[in-house]
PDB file of N, CA and C in Angstrom:
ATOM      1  N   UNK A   1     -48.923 -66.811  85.559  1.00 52.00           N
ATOM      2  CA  UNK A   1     -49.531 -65.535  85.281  1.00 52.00           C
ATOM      3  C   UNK A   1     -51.034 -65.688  85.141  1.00 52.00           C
ATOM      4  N   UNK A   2     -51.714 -65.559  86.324  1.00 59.00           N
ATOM      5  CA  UNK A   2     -53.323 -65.622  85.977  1.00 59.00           C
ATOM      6  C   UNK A   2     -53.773 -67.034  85.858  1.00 59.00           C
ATOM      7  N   UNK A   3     -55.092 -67.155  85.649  1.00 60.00           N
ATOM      8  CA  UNK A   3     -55.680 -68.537  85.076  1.00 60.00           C
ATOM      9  C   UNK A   3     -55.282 -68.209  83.505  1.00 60.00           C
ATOM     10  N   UNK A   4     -55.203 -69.977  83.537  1.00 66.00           N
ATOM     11  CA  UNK A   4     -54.370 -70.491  82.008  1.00 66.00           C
ATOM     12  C   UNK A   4     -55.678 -70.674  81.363  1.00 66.00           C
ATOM     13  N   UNK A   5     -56.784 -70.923  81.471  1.00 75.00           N
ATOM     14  CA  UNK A   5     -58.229 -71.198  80.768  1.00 75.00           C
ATOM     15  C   UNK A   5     -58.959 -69.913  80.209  1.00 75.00           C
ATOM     16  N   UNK A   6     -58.315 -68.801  80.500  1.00 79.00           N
ATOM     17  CA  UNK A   6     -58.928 -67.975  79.890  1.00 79.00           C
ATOM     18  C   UNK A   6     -58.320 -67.946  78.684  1.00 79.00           C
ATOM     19  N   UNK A   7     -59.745 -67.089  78.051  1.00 86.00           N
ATOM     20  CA  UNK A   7     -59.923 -66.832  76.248  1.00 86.00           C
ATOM     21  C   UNK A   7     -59.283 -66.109  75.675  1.00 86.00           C
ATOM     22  N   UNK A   8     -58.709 -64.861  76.969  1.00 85.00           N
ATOM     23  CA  UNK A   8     -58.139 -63.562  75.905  1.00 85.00           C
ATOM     24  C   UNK A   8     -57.109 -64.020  76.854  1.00 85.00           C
ATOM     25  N   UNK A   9     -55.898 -64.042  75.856  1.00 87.00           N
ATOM     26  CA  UNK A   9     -54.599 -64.267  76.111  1.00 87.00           C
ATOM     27  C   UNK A   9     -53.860 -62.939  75.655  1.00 87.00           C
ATOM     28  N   UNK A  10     -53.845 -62.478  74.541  1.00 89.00           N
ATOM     29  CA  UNK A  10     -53.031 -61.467  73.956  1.00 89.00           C
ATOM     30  C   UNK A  10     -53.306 -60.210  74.580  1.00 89.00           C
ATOM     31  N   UNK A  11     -51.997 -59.567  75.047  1.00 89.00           N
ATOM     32  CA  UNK A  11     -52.480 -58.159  75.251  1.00 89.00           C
ATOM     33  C   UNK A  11     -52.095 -56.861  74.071  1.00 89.00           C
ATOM     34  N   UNK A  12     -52.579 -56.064  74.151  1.00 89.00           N
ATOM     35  CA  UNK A  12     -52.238 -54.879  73.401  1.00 89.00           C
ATOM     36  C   UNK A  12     -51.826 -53.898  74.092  1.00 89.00           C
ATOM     37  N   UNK A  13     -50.926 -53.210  73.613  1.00 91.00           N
ATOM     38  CA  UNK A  13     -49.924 -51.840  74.849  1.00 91.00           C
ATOM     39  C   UNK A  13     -50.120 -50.902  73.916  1.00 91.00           C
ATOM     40  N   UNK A  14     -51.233 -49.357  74.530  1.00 91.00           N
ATOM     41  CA  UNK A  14     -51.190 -48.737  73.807  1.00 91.00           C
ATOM     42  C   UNK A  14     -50.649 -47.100  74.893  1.00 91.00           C
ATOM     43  N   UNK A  15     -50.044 -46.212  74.239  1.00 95.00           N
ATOM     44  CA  UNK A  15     -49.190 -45.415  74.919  1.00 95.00           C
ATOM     45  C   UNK A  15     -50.147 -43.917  74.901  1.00 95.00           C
ATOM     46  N   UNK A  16     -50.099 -43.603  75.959  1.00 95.00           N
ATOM     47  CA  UNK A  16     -51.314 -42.470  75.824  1.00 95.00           C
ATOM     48  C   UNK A  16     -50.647 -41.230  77.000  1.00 95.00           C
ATOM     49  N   UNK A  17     -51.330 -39.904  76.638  1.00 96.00           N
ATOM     50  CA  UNK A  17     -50.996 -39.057  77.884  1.00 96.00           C
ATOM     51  C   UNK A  17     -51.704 -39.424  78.695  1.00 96.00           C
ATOM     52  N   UNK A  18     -51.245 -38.494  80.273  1.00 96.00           N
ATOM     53  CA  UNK A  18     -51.930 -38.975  81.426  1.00 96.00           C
ATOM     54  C   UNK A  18     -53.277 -38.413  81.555  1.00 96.00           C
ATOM     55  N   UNK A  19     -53.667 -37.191  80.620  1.00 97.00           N
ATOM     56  CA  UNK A  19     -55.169 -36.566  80.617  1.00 97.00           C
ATOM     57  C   UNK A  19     -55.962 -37.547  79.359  1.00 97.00           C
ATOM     58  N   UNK A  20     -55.544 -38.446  78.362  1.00 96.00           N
ATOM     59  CA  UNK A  20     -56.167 -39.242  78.137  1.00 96.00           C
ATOM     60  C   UNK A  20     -56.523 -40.606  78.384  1.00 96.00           C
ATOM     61  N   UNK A  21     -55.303 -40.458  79.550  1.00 96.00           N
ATOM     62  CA  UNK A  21     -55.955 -41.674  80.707  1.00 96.00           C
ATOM     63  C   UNK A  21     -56.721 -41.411  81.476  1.00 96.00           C
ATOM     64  N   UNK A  22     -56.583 -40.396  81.771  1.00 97.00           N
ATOM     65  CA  UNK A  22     -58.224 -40.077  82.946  1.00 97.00           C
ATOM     66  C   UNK A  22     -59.408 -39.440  81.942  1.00 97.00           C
ATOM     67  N   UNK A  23     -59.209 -38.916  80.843  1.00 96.00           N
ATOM     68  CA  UNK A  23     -60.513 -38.839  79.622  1.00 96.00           C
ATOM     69  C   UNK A  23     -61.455 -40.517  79.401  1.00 96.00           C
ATOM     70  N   UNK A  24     -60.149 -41.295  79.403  1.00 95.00           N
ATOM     71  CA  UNK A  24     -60.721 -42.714  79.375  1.00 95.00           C
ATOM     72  C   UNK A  24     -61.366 -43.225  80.588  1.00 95.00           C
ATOM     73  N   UNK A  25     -60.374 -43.104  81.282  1.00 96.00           N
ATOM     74  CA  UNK A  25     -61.149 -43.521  83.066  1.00 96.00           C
ATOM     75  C   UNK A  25     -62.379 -43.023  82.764  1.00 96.00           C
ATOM     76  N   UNK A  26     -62.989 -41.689  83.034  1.00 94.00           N
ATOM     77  CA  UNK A  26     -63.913 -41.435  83.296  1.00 94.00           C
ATOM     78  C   UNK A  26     -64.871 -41.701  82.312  1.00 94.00           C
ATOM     79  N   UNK A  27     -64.929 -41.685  81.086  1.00 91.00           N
ATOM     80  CA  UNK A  27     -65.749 -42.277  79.919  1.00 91.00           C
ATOM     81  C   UNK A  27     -66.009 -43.602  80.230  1.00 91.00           C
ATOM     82  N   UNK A  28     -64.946 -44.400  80.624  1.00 92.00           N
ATOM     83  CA  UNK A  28     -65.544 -45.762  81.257  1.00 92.00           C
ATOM     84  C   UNK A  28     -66.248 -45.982  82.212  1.00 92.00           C
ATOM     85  N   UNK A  29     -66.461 -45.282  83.200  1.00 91.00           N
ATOM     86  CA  UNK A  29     -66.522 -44.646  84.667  1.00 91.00           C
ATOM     87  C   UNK A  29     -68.558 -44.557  84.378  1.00 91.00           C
ATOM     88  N   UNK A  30     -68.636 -43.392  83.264  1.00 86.00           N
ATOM     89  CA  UNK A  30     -69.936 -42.969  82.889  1.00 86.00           C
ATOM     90  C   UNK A  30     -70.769 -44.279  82.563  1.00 86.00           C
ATOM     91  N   UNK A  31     -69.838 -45.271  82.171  1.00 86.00           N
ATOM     92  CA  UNK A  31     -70.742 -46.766  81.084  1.00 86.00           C
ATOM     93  C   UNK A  31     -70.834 -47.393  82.114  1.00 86.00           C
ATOM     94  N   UNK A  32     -70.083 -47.322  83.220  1.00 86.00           N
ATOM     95  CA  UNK A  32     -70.262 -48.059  84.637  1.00 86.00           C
ATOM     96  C   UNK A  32     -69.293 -49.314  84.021  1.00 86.00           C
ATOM     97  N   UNK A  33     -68.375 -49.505  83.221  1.00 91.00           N
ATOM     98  CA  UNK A  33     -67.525 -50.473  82.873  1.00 91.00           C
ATOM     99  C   UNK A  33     -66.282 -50.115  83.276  1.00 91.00           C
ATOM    100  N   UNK A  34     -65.045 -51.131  83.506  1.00 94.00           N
ATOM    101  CA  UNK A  34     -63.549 -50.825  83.599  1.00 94.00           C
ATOM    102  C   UNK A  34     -63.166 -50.981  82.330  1.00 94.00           C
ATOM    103  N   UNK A  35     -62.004 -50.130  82.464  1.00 95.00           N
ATOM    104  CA  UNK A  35     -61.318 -49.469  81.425  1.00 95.00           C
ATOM    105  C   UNK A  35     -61.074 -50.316  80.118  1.00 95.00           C
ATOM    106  N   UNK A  36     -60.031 -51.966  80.797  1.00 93.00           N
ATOM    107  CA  UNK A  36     -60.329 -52.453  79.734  1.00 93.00           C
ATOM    108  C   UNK A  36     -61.648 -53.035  79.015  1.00 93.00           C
ATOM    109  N   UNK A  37     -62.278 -53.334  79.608  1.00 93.00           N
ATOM    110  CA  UNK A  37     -63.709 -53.622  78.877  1.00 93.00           C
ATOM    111  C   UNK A  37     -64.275 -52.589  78.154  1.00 93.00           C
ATOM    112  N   UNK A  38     -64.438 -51.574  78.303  1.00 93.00           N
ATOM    113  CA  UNK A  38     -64.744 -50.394  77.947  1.00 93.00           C
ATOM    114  C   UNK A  38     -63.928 -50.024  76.602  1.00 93.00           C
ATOM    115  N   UNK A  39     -62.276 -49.639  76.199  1.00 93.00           N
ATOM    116  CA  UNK A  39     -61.377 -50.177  75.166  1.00 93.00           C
ATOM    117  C   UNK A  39     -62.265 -51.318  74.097  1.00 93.00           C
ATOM    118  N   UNK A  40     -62.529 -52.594  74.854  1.00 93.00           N
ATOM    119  CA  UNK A  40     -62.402 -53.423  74.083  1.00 93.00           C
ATOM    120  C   UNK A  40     -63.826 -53.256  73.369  1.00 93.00           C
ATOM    121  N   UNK A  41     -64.732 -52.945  73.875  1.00 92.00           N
ATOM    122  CA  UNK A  41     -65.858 -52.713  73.478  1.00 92.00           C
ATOM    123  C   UNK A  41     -66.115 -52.146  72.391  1.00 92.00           C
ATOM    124  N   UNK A  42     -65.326 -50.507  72.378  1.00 92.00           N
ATOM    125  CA  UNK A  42     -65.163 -49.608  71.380  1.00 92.00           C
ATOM    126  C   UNK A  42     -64.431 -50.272  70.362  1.00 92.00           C
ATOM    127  N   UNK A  43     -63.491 -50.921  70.648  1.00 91.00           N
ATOM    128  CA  UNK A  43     -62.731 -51.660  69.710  1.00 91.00           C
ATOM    129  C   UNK A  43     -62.969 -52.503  68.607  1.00 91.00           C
ATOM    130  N   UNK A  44     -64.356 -53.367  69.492  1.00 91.00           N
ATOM    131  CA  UNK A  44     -65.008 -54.323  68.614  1.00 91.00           C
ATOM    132  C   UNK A  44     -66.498 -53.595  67.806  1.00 91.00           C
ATOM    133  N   UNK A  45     -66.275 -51.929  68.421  1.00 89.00           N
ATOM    134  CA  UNK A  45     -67.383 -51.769  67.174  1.00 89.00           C
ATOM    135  C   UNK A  45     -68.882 -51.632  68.318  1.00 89.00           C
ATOM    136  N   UNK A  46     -68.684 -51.920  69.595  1.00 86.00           N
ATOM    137  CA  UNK A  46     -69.657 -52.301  70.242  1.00 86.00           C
ATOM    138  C   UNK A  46     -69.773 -50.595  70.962  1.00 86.00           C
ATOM    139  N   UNK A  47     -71.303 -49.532  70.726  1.00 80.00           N
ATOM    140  CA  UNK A  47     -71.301 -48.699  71.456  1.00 80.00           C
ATOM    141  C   UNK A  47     -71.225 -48.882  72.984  1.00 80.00           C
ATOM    142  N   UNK A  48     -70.526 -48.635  74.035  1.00 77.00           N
ATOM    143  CA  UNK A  48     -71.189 -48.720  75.262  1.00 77.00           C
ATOM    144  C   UNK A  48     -72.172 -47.886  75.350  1.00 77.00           C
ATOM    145  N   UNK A  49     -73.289 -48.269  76.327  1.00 74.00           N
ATOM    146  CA  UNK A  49     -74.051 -47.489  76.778  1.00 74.00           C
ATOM    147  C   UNK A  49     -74.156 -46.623  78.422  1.00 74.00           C
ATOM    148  N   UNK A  50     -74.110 -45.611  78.293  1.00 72.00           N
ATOM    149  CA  UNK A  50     -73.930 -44.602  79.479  1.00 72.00           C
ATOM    150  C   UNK A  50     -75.010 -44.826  80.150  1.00 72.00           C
ATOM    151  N   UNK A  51     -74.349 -45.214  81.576  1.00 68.00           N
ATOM    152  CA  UNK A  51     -75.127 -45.225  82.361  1.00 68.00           C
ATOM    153  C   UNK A  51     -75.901 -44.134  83.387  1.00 68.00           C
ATOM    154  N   UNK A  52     -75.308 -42.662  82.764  1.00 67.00           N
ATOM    155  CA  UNK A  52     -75.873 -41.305  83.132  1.00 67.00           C
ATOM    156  C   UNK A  52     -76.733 -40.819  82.831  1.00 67.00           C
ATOM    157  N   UNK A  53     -77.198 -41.215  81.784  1.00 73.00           N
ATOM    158  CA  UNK A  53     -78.787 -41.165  81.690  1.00 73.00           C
ATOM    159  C   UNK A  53     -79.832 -41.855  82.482  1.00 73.00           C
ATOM    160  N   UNK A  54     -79.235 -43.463  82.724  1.00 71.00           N
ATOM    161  CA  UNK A  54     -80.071 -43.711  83.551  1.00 71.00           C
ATOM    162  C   UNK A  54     -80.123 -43.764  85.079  1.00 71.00           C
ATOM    163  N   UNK A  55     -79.381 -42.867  85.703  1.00 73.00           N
ATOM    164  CA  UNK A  55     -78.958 -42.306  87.012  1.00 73.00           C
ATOM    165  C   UNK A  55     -79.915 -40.789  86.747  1.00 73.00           C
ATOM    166  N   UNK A  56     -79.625 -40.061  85.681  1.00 78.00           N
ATOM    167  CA  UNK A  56     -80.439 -38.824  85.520  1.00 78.00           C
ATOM    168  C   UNK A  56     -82.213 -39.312  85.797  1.00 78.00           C
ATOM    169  N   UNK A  57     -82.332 -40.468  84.810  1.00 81.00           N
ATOM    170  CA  UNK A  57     -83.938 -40.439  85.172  1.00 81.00           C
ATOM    171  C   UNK A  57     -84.258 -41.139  86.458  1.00 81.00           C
ATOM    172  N   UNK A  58     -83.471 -41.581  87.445  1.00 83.00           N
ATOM    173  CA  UNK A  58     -83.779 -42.201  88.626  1.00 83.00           C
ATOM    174  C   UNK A  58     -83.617 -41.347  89.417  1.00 83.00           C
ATOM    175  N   UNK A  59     -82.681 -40.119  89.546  1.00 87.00           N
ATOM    176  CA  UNK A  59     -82.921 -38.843  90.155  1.00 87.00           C
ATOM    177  C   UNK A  59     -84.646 -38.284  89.866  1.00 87.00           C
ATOM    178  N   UNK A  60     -84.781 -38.354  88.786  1.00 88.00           N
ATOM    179  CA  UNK A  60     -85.741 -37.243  88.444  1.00 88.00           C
ATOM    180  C   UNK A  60     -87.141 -38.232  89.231  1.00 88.00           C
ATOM    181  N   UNK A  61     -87.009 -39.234  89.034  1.00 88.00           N
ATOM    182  CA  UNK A  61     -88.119 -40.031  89.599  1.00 88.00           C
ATOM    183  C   UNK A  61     -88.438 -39.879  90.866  1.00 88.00           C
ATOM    184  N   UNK A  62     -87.225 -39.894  91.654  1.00 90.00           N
ATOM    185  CA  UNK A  62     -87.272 -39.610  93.321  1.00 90.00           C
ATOM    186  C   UNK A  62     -87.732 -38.595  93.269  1.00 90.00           C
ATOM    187  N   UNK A  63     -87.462 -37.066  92.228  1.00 90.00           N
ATOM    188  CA  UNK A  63     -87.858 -36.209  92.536  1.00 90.00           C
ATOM    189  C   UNK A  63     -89.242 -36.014  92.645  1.00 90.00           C
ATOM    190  N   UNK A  64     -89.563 -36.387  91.294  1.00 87.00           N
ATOM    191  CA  UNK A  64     -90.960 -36.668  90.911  1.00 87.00           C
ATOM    192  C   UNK A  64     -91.969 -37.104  91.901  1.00 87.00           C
ATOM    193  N   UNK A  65     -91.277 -37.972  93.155  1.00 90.00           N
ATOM    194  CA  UNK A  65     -92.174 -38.327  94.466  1.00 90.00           C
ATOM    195  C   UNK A  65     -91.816 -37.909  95.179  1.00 90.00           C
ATOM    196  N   UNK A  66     -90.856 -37.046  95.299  1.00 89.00           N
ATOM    197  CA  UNK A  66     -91.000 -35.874  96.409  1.00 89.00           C
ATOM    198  C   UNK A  66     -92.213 -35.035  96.274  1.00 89.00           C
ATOM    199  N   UNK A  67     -92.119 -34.414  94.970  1.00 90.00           N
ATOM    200  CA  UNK A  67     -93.059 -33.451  94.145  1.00 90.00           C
ATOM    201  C   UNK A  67     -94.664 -33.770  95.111  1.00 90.00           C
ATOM    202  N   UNK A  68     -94.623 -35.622  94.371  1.00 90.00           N
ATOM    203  CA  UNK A  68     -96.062 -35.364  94.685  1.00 90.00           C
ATOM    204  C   UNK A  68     -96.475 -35.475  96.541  1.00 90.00           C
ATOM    205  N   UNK A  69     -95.294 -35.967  97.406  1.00 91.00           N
ATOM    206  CA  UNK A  69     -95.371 -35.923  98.888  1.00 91.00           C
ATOM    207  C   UNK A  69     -95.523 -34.608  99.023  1.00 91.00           C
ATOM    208  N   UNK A  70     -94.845 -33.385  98.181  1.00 92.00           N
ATOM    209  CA  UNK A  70     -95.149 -32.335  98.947  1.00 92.00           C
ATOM    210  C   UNK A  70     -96.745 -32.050  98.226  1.00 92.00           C
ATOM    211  N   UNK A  71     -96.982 -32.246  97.360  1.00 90.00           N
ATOM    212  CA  UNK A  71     -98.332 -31.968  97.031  1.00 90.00           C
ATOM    213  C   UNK A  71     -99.372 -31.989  97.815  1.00 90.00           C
ATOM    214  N   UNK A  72     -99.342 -33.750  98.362  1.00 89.00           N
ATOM    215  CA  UNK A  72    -100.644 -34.046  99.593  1.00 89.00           C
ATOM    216  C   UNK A  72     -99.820 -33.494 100.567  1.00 89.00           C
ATOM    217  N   UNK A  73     -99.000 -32.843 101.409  1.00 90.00           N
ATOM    218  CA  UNK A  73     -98.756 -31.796 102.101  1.00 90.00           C
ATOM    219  C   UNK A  73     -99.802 -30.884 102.337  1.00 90.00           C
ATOM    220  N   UNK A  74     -99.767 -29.927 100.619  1.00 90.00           N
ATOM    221  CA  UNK A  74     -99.857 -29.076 100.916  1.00 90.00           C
ATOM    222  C   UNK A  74    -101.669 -29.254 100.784  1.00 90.00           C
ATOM    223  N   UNK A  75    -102.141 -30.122  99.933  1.00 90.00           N
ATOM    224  CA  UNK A  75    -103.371 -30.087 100.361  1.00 90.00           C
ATOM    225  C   UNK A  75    -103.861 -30.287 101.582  1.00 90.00           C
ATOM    226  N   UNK A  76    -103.312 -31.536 102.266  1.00 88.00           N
ATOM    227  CA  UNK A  76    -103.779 -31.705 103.737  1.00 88.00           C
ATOM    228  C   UNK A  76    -103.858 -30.422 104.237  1.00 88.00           C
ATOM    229  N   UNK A  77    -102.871 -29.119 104.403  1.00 88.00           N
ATOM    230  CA  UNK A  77    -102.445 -28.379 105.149  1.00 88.00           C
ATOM    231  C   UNK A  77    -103.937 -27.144 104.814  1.00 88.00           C
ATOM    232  N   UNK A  78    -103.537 -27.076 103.188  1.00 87.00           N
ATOM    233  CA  UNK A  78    -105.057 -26.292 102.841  1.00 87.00           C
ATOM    234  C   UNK A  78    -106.505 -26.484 103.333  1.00 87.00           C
ATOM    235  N   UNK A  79    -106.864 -28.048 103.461  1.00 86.00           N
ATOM    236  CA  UNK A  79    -107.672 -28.881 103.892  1.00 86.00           C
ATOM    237  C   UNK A  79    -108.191 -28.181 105.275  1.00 86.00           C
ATOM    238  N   UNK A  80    -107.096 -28.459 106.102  1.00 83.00           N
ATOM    239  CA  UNK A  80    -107.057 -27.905 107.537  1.00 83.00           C
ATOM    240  C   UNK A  80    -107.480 -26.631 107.631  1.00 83.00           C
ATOM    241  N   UNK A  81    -106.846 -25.855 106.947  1.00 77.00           N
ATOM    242  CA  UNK A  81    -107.152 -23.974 107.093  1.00 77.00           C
ATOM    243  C   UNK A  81    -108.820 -23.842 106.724  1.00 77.00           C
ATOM    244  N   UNK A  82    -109.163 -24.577 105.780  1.00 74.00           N
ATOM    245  CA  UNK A  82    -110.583 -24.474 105.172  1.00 74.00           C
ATOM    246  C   UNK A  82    -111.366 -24.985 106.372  1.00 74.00           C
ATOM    247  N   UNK A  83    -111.145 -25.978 107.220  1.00 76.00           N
ATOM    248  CA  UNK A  83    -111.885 -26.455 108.158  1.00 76.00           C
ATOM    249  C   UNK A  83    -112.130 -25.832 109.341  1.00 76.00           C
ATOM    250  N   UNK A  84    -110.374 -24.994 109.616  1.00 74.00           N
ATOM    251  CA  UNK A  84    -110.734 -24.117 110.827  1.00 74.00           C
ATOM    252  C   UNK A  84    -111.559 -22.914 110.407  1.00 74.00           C
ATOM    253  N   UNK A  85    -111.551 -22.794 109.569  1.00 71.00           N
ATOM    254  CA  UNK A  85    -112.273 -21.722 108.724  1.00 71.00           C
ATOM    255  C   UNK A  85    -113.889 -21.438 108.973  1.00 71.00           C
ATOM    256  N   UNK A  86    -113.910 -22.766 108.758  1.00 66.00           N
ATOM    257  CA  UNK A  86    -115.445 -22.899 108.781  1.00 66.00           C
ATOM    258  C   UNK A  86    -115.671 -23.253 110.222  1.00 66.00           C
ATOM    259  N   UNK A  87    -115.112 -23.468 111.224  1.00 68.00           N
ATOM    260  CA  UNK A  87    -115.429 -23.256 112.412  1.00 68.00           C
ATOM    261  C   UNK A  87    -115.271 -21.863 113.064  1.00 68.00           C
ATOM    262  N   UNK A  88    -114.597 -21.044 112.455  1.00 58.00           N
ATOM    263  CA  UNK A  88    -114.745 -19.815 113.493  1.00 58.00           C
ATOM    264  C   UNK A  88    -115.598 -19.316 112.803  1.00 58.00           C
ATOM    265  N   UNK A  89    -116.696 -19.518 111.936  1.00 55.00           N
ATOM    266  CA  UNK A  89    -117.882 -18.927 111.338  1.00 55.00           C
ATOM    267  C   UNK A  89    -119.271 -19.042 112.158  1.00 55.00           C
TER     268      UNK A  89
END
């Protein structure tokens, strides 16, 4: 059954509905951990940390340089109008 050198030998069987098996899935899912690690974590007292926050601020960052690509856009584009501008004068 498995490698014999590992540390955690004992298992624990705990009996749950099937919507608090997928409440768990996905709470583990968010920490970017599997299930049992995630269990054991909480178990030992250890918060996981969600990794949806830091997916939220790596969205917002890309956004953030979209933002400023469209910015020099729109200056270049202003840039231009001011120039033809001053040529049909």
């Amino acid at each position: 059954m498995g490698n014999e050198t590992r540390k955690r030998t004992t298992h624990i069987m705990v009996r749950v509905s099937p919507d608090e098996k997928e409440a768990i899935a996905q709470a583990a899912a968010k920490c970017d951990l599997k299930v049992p690690t995630y269990l054991r974590e909480l178990g030992l007292g250890y918060a996981p940390k969600s990794t949806v926050d830091a997916q939220a601020f790596e969205q917002l960052a890309k956004l953030y340089g979209d933002l400023g690509r469209m910015g020099g856009l729109l200056k270049m584009w202003l840039s231009d109008l001011t120039q033809q501008q001053w040529t049909l004068v």
